């Protein structure tokens, strides 16, 4: 079979490739410590599971409207509006099978051949992969360790051009764990006023996993609501990665185009999972609070241990559940050290280069793992 040329631009996720290799090693009898995949190791809250089981018994087994089950869209609108301090209508919400479709739909809606997208470097690799798949050009926005992996406004200004159609933001960040302040996001909004054709994709999937910080969204800044797609979902906050349920909040003018894509790709999100998602948002949040407290304890323990290792230094991440240690002083490349740790020590983690050239000299470790495994 001969694939179209565009398939060469669609990358595989390093985390899933490493997971597959690690699982194969486990099947042969090796003990493997899994620090490679970004998913909470806690169970989905019991009341969410119960809501799904009841939904199935009650007959929620058929198609829903492509943009999502209206009671869930209403709940998401209320939830996001309260969290971000802005008015959100249910007609501005699209429910999707996980958060990745929002990335795909946004890119496909605004990027054509030769159009440019500014993407943080390092960052979640799917952003750049889908832009290249759409025929677009990736312009990296460097995130530097020396300023806490914060936004570089000078670099942003230099990357913007008349061909720019998309700016991707992610806070808290995967892989760095960096969190961007309201002042930083406000400054970005000010820069973008001179570029009215630029859409912003704001990935806020880790927005509730914060350690003493406050979450801010560029969508809440003056003039940005009409040009921003906010990506969020249930995977990280409620330990629901396998449920495949996410959402986008966007200008109402975007919804028809996103819904049309969804009709052509997946039809709709899982009906019973949508009922469970509503239960997650409406029900008790103590499991979320407990999870974040556990992650904070693990973060402090892991980062302290990393900083005591020769040749390693690690910035304390302010959100998400990733440590991103600098390993340049070891004299080893990211890829070499990651492979050695898996082959020789049975520790599966990711080289920073899997998140872009700016990840060279770093490793990403997920601390969504037990204290025993982190030790």
Short mmCIF file of C-alpha atoms in Angstrom, two decimals:
data_model
loop_
_atom_site.label_atom_id
_atom_site.label_comp_id
_atom_site.label_asym_id
_atom_site.label_seq_id
_atom_site.Cartn_x
_atom_site.Cartn_y
_atom_site.Cartn_z
CA UNK A 1 0.00 0.00 0.00
CA UNK A 2 1.24 3.48 -0.85
CA UNK A 3 0.48 6.20 1.67
CA UNK A 4 -0.03 9.83 0.71
CA UNK A 5 3.02 12.04 1.30
CA UNK A 6 1.31 13.85 4.18
CA UNK A 7 1.54 10.65 6.27
CA UNK A 8 5.27 11.29 6.55
CA UNK A 9 4.47 14.40 8.59
CA UNK A 10 2.34 12.60 11.17
CA UNK A 11 4.56 11.60 14.07
CA UNK A 12 4.08 8.83 16.60
CA UNK A 13 3.92 9.67 20.30
CA UNK A 14 7.20 8.79 22.03
CA UNK A 15 5.36 8.05 25.27
CA UNK A 16 3.25 5.30 23.71
CA UNK A 17 6.24 3.85 21.85
CA UNK A 18 8.24 3.73 25.08
CA UNK A 19 5.26 2.25 26.93
CA UNK A 20 4.94 -0.51 24.34
CA UNK A 21 8.63 -1.35 24.62
CA UNK A 22 8.48 -1.31 28.42
CA UNK A 23 5.42 -3.56 28.42
CA UNK A 24 7.21 -6.02 26.16
CA UNK A 25 10.12 -6.07 28.61
CA UNK A 26 7.68 -6.70 31.46
CA UNK A 27 6.13 -9.59 29.55
CA UNK A 28 9.57 -11.19 29.41
CA UNK A 29 9.86 -10.99 33.21
CA UNK A 30 11.63 -7.65 33.76
CA UNK A 31 10.53 -5.32 36.57
CA UNK A 32 9.83 -1.92 34.97
CA UNK A 33 9.19 1.38 36.71
CA UNK A 34 6.77 3.37 34.55
CA UNK A 35 7.49 7.11 34.53
CA UNK A 36 6.84 7.60 30.82
CA UNK A 37 3.10 8.03 30.30
CA UNK A 38 1.18 11.05 31.52
CA UNK A 39 -1.78 9.57 33.33
CA UNK A 40 -2.79 9.62 37.00
CA UNK A 41 -2.27 6.32 38.77
CA UNK A 42 -5.38 6.86 40.95
CA UNK A 43 -8.72 5.25 40.10
CA UNK A 44 -11.57 7.19 38.53
CA UNK A 45 -13.81 8.44 41.39
CA UNK A 46 -16.40 5.81 42.32
CA UNK A 47 -19.40 8.09 41.83
CA UNK A 48 -18.28 8.74 38.25
CA UNK A 49 -18.02 5.01 37.51
CA UNK A 50 -21.42 4.46 39.10
CA UNK A 51 -22.96 7.21 36.97
CA UNK A 52 -21.63 5.57 33.82
CA UNK A 53 -22.90 2.14 34.80
CA UNK A 54 -26.33 3.57 35.54
CA UNK A 55 -26.31 5.48 32.23
CA UNK A 56 -25.67 2.25 30.35
CA UNK A 57 -28.46 0.45 32.19
CA UNK A 58 -30.76 3.42 31.52
CA UNK A 59 -30.16 3.18 27.78
CA UNK A 60 -27.56 5.88 27.11
CA UNK A 61 -26.10 3.72 24.34
CA UNK A 62 -26.97 5.67 21.20
CA UNK A 63 -25.60 8.63 19.29
CA UNK A 64 -25.67 12.01 20.95
CA UNK A 65 -25.68 15.30 19.02
CA UNK A 66 -22.28 15.73 17.36
CA UNK A 67 -21.34 18.71 19.53
CA UNK A 68 -22.23 16.79 22.67
CA UNK A 69 -25.07 15.88 25.02
CA UNK A 70 -26.69 19.19 25.94
CA UNK A 71 -26.81 18.66 29.73
CA UNK A 72 -23.04 18.11 29.67
CA UNK A 73 -22.46 21.15 27.46
CA UNK A 74 -24.50 23.22 29.90
CA UNK A 75 -22.50 21.92 32.85
CA UNK A 76 -19.17 22.55 31.11
CA UNK A 77 -20.23 26.11 30.23
CA UNK A 78 -21.10 26.82 33.85
CA UNK A 79 -17.93 25.14 35.16
CA UNK A 80 -15.57 26.93 32.76
CA UNK A 81 -17.32 30.26 33.23
CA UNK A 82 -16.89 30.08 36.99
CA UNK A 83 -13.26 28.96 36.84
CA UNK A 84 -12.09 31.46 34.24
CA UNK A 85 -14.31 34.36 35.24
CA UNK A 86 -16.06 34.81 31.91
CA UNK A 87 -19.45 34.21 30.39
CA UNK A 88 -19.66 30.88 28.54
CA UNK A 89 -22.76 29.65 26.74
CA UNK A 90 -23.50 25.95 26.06
CA UNK A 91 -23.57 26.82 22.35
CA UNK A 92 -19.83 27.62 22.63
CA UNK A 93 -18.92 24.11 23.88
CA UNK A 94 -17.98 21.07 21.79
CA UNK A 95 -17.55 17.71 23.56
CA UNK A 96 -15.00 15.36 22.00
CA UNK A 97 -13.51 11.86 22.52
CA UNK A 98 -10.56 13.12 24.56
CA UNK A 99 -8.74 16.42 24.23
CA UNK A 100 -6.68 15.60 21.14
CA UNK A 101 -9.57 16.11 18.68
CA UNK A 102 -9.70 19.75 19.76
CA UNK A 103 -6.05 20.09 18.71
CA UNK A 104 -6.77 18.38 15.40
CA UNK A 105 -9.97 20.31 14.67
CA UNK A 106 -8.37 23.66 15.53
CA UNK A 107 -5.36 23.08 13.29
CA UNK A 108 -7.45 21.75 10.42
CA UNK A 109 -9.80 24.72 10.70
CA UNK A 110 -7.15 27.46 10.52
CA UNK A 111 -3.95 26.03 8.99
CA UNK A 112 -3.57 25.57 5.25
CA UNK A 113 -0.47 24.79 3.17
CA UNK A 114 2.28 27.27 4.00
CA UNK A 115 0.45 28.84 6.95
CA UNK A 116 2.50 29.23 10.11
CA UNK A 117 1.83 28.08 13.67
CA UNK A 118 3.84 29.24 16.67
CA UNK A 119 4.33 26.37 19.09
CA UNK A 120 6.22 26.33 22.42
CA UNK A 121 9.48 24.39 22.35
CA UNK A 122 9.56 22.03 24.20
CA UNK A 123 5.87 21.08 24.21
CA UNK A 124 3.38 18.25 23.65
CA UNK A 125 4.52 16.79 20.30
CA UNK A 126 1.02 16.41 18.83
CA UNK A 127 0.75 20.16 18.18
CA UNK A 128 3.64 20.26 15.71
CA UNK A 129 2.74 16.89 14.22
CA UNK A 130 -0.78 17.95 13.26
CA UNK A 131 0.39 21.32 11.92
CA UNK A 132 2.84 19.59 9.59
CA UNK A 133 0.16 17.05 8.63
CA UNK A 134 -2.05 19.98 7.56
CA UNK A 135 0.78 21.36 5.39
CA UNK A 136 1.63 24.14 7.83
CA UNK A 137 4.98 25.46 9.00
CA UNK A 138 6.01 25.24 12.67
CA UNK A 139 7.66 28.30 14.21
CA UNK A 140 9.11 27.34 17.61
CA UNK A 141 8.67 29.58 20.64
CA UNK A 142 11.61 28.73 22.95
CA UNK A 143 10.87 27.98 26.60
CA UNK A 144 14.07 28.40 28.59
CA UNK A 145 15.02 26.82 31.88
CA UNK A 146 16.70 30.01 33.13
CA UNK A 147 13.36 31.85 33.32
CA UNK A 148 11.35 28.95 34.67
CA UNK A 149 10.21 27.91 31.18
CA UNK A 150 8.17 31.11 31.00
CA UNK A 151 6.97 32.92 27.90
CA UNK A 152 9.57 34.92 25.94
CA UNK A 153 7.76 37.94 24.49
CA UNK A 154 10.74 38.97 22.37
CA UNK A 155 10.88 35.52 20.79
CA UNK A 156 7.11 35.62 20.23
CA UNK A 157 7.32 38.96 18.47
CA UNK A 158 10.12 37.68 16.26
CA UNK A 159 8.17 34.52 15.36
CA UNK A 160 4.98 36.36 14.35
CA UNK A 161 4.54 37.13 10.66
CA UNK A 162 1.75 37.89 8.16
CA UNK A 163 1.57 34.10 7.58
CA UNK A 164 0.91 33.28 11.25
CA UNK A 165 -2.50 31.72 11.75
CA UNK A 166 -2.14 29.88 15.06
CA UNK A 167 -0.47 30.32 18.44
CA UNK A 168 -0.48 27.34 20.81
CA UNK A 169 -0.23 27.90 24.55
CA UNK A 170 -0.18 25.25 27.29
CA UNK A 171 -0.26 26.09 31.00
CA UNK A 172 0.50 24.18 33.14
CA UNK A 173 2.96 22.88 30.60
CA UNK A 174 3.71 19.41 29.36
CA UNK A 175 6.65 18.58 29.66
CA UNK A 176 8.09 21.33 31.87
CA UNK A 177 5.41 21.77 34.51
CA UNK A 178 5.75 25.53 34.05
CA UNK A 179 2.77 27.77 34.81
CA UNK A 180 2.28 31.10 33.08
CA UNK A 181 1.10 34.10 35.06
CA UNK A 182 -1.73 36.47 34.27
CA UNK A 183 0.85 39.19 33.50
CA UNK A 184 2.57 36.94 30.96
CA UNK A 185 -0.69 36.03 29.25
CA UNK A 186 -1.86 39.65 29.28
CA UNK A 187 1.41 40.65 27.60
CA UNK A 188 0.85 37.98 24.93
CA UNK A 189 -2.64 39.32 24.34
CA UNK A 190 -1.19 42.81 23.89
CA UNK A 191 1.29 41.54 21.29
CA UNK A 192 -1.46 39.73 19.38
CA UNK A 193 -3.59 42.85 18.96
CA UNK A 194 -1.49 43.69 15.90
CA UNK A 195 -2.17 40.23 14.43
CA UNK A 196 -5.96 39.87 14.22
CA UNK A 197 -5.77 36.76 11.99
CA UNK A 198 -4.06 34.64 14.65
CA UNK A 199 -6.21 32.08 16.49
CA UNK A 200 -5.01 30.90 19.91
CA UNK A 201 -5.27 27.29 21.05
CA UNK A 202 -5.00 27.34 24.84
CA UNK A 203 -4.40 23.83 26.17
CA UNK A 204 -5.56 23.90 29.80
CA UNK A 205 -5.89 20.17 30.38
CA UNK A 206 -3.69 20.41 33.53
CA UNK A 207 -5.38 23.59 34.76
CA UNK A 208 -6.52 22.13 38.07
CA UNK A 209 -3.24 20.37 38.90
CA UNK A 210 -1.42 23.29 40.50
CA UNK A 211 0.81 23.61 43.55
CA UNK A 212 0.16 26.98 45.14
CA UNK A 213 -0.36 28.75 41.82
CA UNK A 214 -3.55 30.20 40.32
CA UNK A 215 -4.71 29.14 36.89
CA UNK A 216 -5.17 31.87 34.30
CA UNK A 217 -6.45 31.65 30.73
CA UNK A 218 -5.66 33.99 27.88
CA UNK A 219 -9.31 33.60 26.84
CA UNK A 220 -10.27 35.79 29.80
CA UNK A 221 -8.10 38.68 28.61
CA UNK A 222 -9.81 41.61 26.82
CA UNK A 223 -10.25 40.95 23.12
CA UNK A 224 -9.13 37.30 23.28
CA UNK A 225 -12.41 35.49 23.85
CA UNK A 226 -13.41 35.86 20.20
CA UNK A 227 -10.23 34.22 18.89
CA UNK A 228 -9.33 31.57 21.48
CA UNK A 229 -10.11 27.86 21.65
CA UNK A 230 -9.76 26.51 25.18
CA UNK A 231 -8.95 22.79 25.39
CA UNK A 232 -9.79 20.92 28.58
CA UNK A 233 -11.18 17.58 29.62
CA UNK A 234 -11.56 14.85 32.19
CA UNK A 235 -8.46 12.70 31.62
CA UNK A 236 -6.03 14.30 34.05
CA UNK A 237 -8.31 15.94 36.62
CA UNK A 238 -10.53 12.92 37.23
CA UNK A 239 -8.13 10.08 36.28
CA UNK A 240 -10.24 9.27 33.22
CA UNK A 241 -7.60 8.86 30.49
CA UNK A 242 -9.19 5.72 29.09
CA UNK A 243 -12.69 7.18 29.04
CA UNK A 244 -11.70 9.48 26.13
CA UNK A 245 -13.71 12.57 27.02
CA UNK A 246 -12.69 16.17 26.51
CA UNK A 247 -14.08 19.48 25.42
CA UNK A 248 -13.36 22.74 23.67
CA UNK A 249 -14.75 26.16 24.55
CA UNK A 250 -14.61 28.49 21.57
CA UNK A 251 -16.31 31.37 19.79
CA UNK A 252 -19.72 30.27 18.61
CA UNK A 253 -18.64 30.97 15.02
CA UNK A 254 -16.12 28.10 15.34
CA UNK A 255 -18.60 25.51 16.60
CA UNK A 256 -20.19 24.62 13.27
CA UNK A 257 -16.81 23.90 11.67
CA UNK A 258 -15.65 21.82 14.62
CA UNK A 259 -18.93 19.91 14.69
CA UNK A 260 -18.71 19.22 10.97
CA UNK A 261 -15.24 17.74 11.47
CA UNK A 262 -16.48 15.61 14.35
CA UNK A 263 -19.35 14.27 12.23
CA UNK A 264 -16.80 13.16 9.63
CA UNK A 265 -14.34 11.64 12.10
CA UNK A 266 -16.09 10.20 15.18
CA UNK A 267 -19.79 11.20 14.94
CA UNK A 268 -19.84 12.06 18.64
CA UNK A 269 -18.29 11.28 22.00
CA UNK A 270 -19.34 8.17 23.93
CA UNK A 271 -22.87 8.68 25.27
CA UNK A 272 -22.47 6.99 28.66
CA UNK A 273 -19.08 8.61 29.21
CA UNK A 274 -20.72 12.01 28.72
CA UNK A 275 -23.19 11.22 31.51
CA UNK A 276 -20.23 10.23 33.69
CA UNK A 277 -18.45 13.45 32.80
CA UNK A 278 -21.37 15.49 34.04
CA UNK A 279 -21.30 13.51 37.28
CA UNK A 280 -17.58 14.31 37.63
CA UNK A 281 -18.13 18.05 37.30
CA UNK A 282 -21.28 18.16 39.45
CA UNK A 283 -20.20 15.72 42.14
CA UNK A 284 -17.76 15.96 45.08
CA UNK A 285 -14.30 17.28 44.23
CA UNK A 286 -12.47 15.80 47.21
CA UNK A 287 -10.79 13.19 44.99
CA UNK A 288 -9.28 15.98 42.88
CA UNK A 289 -7.98 17.78 45.94
CA UNK A 290 -6.51 14.56 47.33
CA UNK A 291 -4.85 13.74 44.00
CA UNK A 292 -3.22 17.17 43.74
CA UNK A 293 -1.98 16.92 47.35
CA UNK A 294 -0.47 13.51 46.58
CA UNK A 295 1.21 14.83 43.44
CA UNK A 296 2.68 17.73 45.40
CA UNK A 297 4.24 15.36 47.95
CA UNK A 298 5.66 13.21 45.16
CA UNK A 299 6.94 16.25 43.26
CA UNK A 300 8.83 17.57 46.27
CA UNK A 301 10.34 14.15 46.99
CA UNK A 302 11.35 13.45 43.39
CA UNK A 303 12.80 16.87 42.60
CA UNK A 304 14.81 16.86 45.84
CA UNK A 305 16.19 13.44 44.94
CA UNK A 306 17.02 14.46 41.38
CA UNK A 307 18.88 17.56 42.55
CA UNK A 308 21.07 15.40 44.78
CA UNK A 309 22.28 13.32 41.83
CA UNK A 310 25.63 14.24 40.24
CA UNK A 311 25.21 16.06 36.94
CA UNK A 312 21.47 16.62 37.37
CA UNK A 313 19.52 19.77 38.15
CA UNK A 314 15.76 20.09 38.17
CA UNK A 315 13.52 23.14 38.34
CA UNK A 316 10.59 22.74 40.73
CA UNK A 317 7.48 22.41 38.50
CA UNK A 318 4.51 24.56 39.51
CA UNK A 319 1.83 22.36 37.91
CA UNK A 320 0.95 19.16 36.02
CA UNK A 321 2.78 16.00 37.16
CA UNK A 322 6.08 16.05 35.28
CA UNK A 323 9.66 16.72 36.32
CA UNK A 324 11.96 17.97 33.56
CA UNK A 325 15.54 17.59 34.81
CA UNK A 326 18.52 19.01 32.97
CA UNK A 327 21.07 16.22 32.38
CA UNK A 328 23.65 18.04 30.23
CA UNK A 329 26.32 17.86 32.95
CA UNK A 330 26.26 14.05 32.75
CA UNK A 331 27.81 14.26 29.28
CA UNK A 332 25.08 11.95 27.96
CA UNK A 333 22.49 12.76 25.33
CA UNK A 334 18.81 12.69 26.29
CA UNK A 335 18.09 9.74 24.01
CA UNK A 336 21.12 7.75 25.15
CA UNK A 337 20.44 8.23 28.84
CA UNK A 338 16.73 7.43 28.47
CA UNK A 339 17.54 4.21 26.60
CA UNK A 340 20.22 3.24 29.11
CA UNK A 341 17.89 3.79 32.06
CA UNK A 342 15.28 1.53 30.47
CA UNK A 343 17.69 -1.18 29.29
CA UNK A 344 19.97 -1.30 32.32
CA UNK A 345 17.80 -0.11 35.22
CA UNK A 346 14.27 -0.88 34.07
CA UNK A 347 13.15 2.75 34.41
CA UNK A 348 10.94 3.97 31.57
CA UNK A 349 10.98 7.72 31.00
CA UNK A 350 11.17 10.03 27.99
CA UNK A 351 14.00 11.96 26.36
CA UNK A 352 13.34 15.69 26.21
CA UNK A 353 13.96 15.66 22.47
CA UNK A 354 10.60 13.92 22.06
CA UNK A 355 9.07 17.31 22.86
CA UNK A 356 11.05 19.33 20.35
CA UNK A 357 14.63 20.52 19.84
CA UNK A 358 14.34 22.66 22.97
CA UNK A 359 14.11 19.48 25.01
CA UNK A 360 17.67 18.47 24.14
CA UNK A 361 19.59 17.90 27.37
CA UNK A 362 16.49 17.07 29.42
CA UNK A 363 14.44 14.04 30.46
CA UNK A 364 10.74 13.96 31.30
CA UNK A 365 9.63 11.92 34.30
CA UNK A 366 5.97 11.53 35.21
CA UNK A 367 5.50 11.45 38.97
CA UNK A 368 2.03 9.96 38.59
CA UNK A 369 3.63 6.90 40.15
CA UNK A 370 4.03 5.46 43.62
CA UNK A 371 6.66 6.68 46.08
CA UNK A 372 8.23 3.23 45.90
CA UNK A 373 8.63 3.55 42.12
CA UNK A 374 9.96 7.11 42.40
CA UNK A 375 12.57 5.96 44.92
#
